[in-house]
Tab-separated table of C-alpha atoms in Angstrom:
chain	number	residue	atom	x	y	z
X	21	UNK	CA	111.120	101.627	109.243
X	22	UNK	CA	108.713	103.520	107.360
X	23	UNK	CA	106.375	101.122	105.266
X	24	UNK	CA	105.522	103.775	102.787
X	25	UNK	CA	109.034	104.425	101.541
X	26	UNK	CA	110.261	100.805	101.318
X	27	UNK	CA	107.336	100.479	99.131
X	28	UNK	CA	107.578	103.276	96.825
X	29	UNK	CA	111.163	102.141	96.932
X	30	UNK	CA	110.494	98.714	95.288
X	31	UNK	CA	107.891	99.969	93.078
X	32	UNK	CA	110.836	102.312	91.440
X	33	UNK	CA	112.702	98.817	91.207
X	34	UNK	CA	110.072	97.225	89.805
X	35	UNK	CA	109.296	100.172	87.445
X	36	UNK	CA	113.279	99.598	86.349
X	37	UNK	CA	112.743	96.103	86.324
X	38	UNK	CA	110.913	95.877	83.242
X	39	UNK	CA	113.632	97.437	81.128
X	40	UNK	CA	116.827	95.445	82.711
X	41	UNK	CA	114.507	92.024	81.625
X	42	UNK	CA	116.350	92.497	78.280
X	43	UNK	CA	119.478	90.598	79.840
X	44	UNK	CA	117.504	87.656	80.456
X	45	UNK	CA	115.057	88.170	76.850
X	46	UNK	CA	116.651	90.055	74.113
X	47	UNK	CA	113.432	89.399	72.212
X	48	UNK	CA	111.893	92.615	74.949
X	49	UNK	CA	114.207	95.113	72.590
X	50	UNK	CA	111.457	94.756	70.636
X	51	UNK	CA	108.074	94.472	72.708
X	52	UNK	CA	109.559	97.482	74.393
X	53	UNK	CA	111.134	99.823	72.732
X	54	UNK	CA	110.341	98.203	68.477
X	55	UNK	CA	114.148	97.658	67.986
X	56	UNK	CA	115.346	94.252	67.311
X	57	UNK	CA	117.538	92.390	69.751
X	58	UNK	CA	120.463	92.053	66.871
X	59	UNK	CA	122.719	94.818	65.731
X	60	UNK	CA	124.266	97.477	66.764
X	61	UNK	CA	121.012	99.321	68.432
X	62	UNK	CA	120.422	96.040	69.782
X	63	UNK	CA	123.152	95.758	70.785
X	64	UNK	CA	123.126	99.587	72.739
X	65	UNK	CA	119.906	98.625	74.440
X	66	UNK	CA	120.333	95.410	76.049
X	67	UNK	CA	123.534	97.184	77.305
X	68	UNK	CA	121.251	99.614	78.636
X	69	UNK	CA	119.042	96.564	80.331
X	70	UNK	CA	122.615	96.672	82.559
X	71	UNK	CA	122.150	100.132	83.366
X	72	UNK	CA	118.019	99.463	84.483
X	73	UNK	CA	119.911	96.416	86.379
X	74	UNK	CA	122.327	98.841	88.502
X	75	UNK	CA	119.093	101.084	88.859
X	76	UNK	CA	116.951	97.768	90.239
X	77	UNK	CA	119.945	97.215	92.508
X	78	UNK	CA	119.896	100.394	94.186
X	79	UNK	CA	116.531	100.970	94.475
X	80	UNK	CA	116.320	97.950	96.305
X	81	UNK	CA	119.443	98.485	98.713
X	82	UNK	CA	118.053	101.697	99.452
X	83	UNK	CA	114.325	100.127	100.257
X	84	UNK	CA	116.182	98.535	103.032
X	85	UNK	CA	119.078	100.850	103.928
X	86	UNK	CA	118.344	104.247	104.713
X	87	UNK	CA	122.028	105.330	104.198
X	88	UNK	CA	122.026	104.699	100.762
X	89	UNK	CA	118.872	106.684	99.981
X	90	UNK	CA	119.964	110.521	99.337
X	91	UNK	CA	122.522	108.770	96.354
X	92	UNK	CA	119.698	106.850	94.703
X	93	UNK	CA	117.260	109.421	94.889
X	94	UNK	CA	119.931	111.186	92.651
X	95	UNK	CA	120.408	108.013	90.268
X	96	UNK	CA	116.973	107.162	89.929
X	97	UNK	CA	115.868	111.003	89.636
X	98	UNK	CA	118.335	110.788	86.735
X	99	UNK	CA	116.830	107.739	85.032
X	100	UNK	CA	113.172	109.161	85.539
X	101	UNK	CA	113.531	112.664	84.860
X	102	UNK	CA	116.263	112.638	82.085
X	103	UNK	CA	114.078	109.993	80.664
X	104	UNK	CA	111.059	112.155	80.701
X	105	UNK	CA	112.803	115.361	79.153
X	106	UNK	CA	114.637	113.156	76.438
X	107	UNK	CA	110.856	112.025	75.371
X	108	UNK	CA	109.448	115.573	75.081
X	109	UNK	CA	112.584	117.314	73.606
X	110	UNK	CA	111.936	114.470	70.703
X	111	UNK	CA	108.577	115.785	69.962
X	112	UNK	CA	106.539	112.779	72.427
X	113	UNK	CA	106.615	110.310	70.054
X	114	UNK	CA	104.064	107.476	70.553
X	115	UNK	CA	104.572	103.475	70.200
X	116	UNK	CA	106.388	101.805	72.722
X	117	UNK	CA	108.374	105.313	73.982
X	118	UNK	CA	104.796	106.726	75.006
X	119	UNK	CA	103.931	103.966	77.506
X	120	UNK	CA	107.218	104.044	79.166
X	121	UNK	CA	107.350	108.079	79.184
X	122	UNK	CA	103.948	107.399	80.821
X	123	UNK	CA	105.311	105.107	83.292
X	124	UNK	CA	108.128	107.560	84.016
X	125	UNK	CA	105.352	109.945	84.513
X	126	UNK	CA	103.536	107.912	86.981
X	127	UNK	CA	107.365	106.924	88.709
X	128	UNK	CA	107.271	110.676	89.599
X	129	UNK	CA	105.225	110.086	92.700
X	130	UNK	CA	106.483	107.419	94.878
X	131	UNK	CA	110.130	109.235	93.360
X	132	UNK	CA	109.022	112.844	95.074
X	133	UNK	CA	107.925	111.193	97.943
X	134	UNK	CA	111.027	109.187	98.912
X	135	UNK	CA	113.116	111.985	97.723
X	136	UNK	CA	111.766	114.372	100.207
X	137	UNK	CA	111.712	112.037	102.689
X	138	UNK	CA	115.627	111.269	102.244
X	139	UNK	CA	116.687	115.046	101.805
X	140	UNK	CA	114.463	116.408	104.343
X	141	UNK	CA	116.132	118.111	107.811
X	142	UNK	CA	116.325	115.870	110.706
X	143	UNK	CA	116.327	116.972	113.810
């Protein structure tokens, strides 16, 4: 097994991990993103902590099982990326949305990596 991609594996679940904490502390709505934890838009974002949770989850499986790789490269390019274009079509706001744009930006490596290594011909 190839050290390098379980790592950058977990490192894109542990990048994802940060958001899905909401589940466990509602009071991160507001450390991480300046929205309280009550309320509708509260309410929308620790849903989305479920979402970071399922993205955890298969970042994870696919550290460990190379089958499920080519789908999560496509679920976690999703998070990332769409993430990252959502942030500069709304101007690149700064606050909390900066630092995790900035993390997204930094996710982009160990993401290109194990996405070419999962897509790549075999012979």
């Amino acid at each position: 097994m190839d050290r390098l991609v379980t790592f950058c594996w977990l490192a894109l679940a542990a990048i994802h991990a940060s958001p899905a904490a909401v589940l466990v502390k509602p009071g991160l709505t507001d450390t991480l993103y300046g929205v309280s934890p009550t309320g509708a838009t509260g309410m929308i974002v620790i849903h989305r902590g479920v979402l970071f949770l399922a993205i955890v989850v298969v970042a994870c499986f696919a550290a460990f099982v190379p089958e499920a790789r080519k789908a999560a490269t496509l679920l976690v390019g999703i998070s990332v990326i769409g993430f990252l274009l959502v942030y500069i079509s709304a101007g690149a706001p700064g606050g909390p949305l900066r630092t995790i744009a900035l993390v997204d930006a930094l996710a982009l490596l160990p993401l290109a990596y194990v996405t070419w290594r999962a897509w790549r011909a075999t012979d």
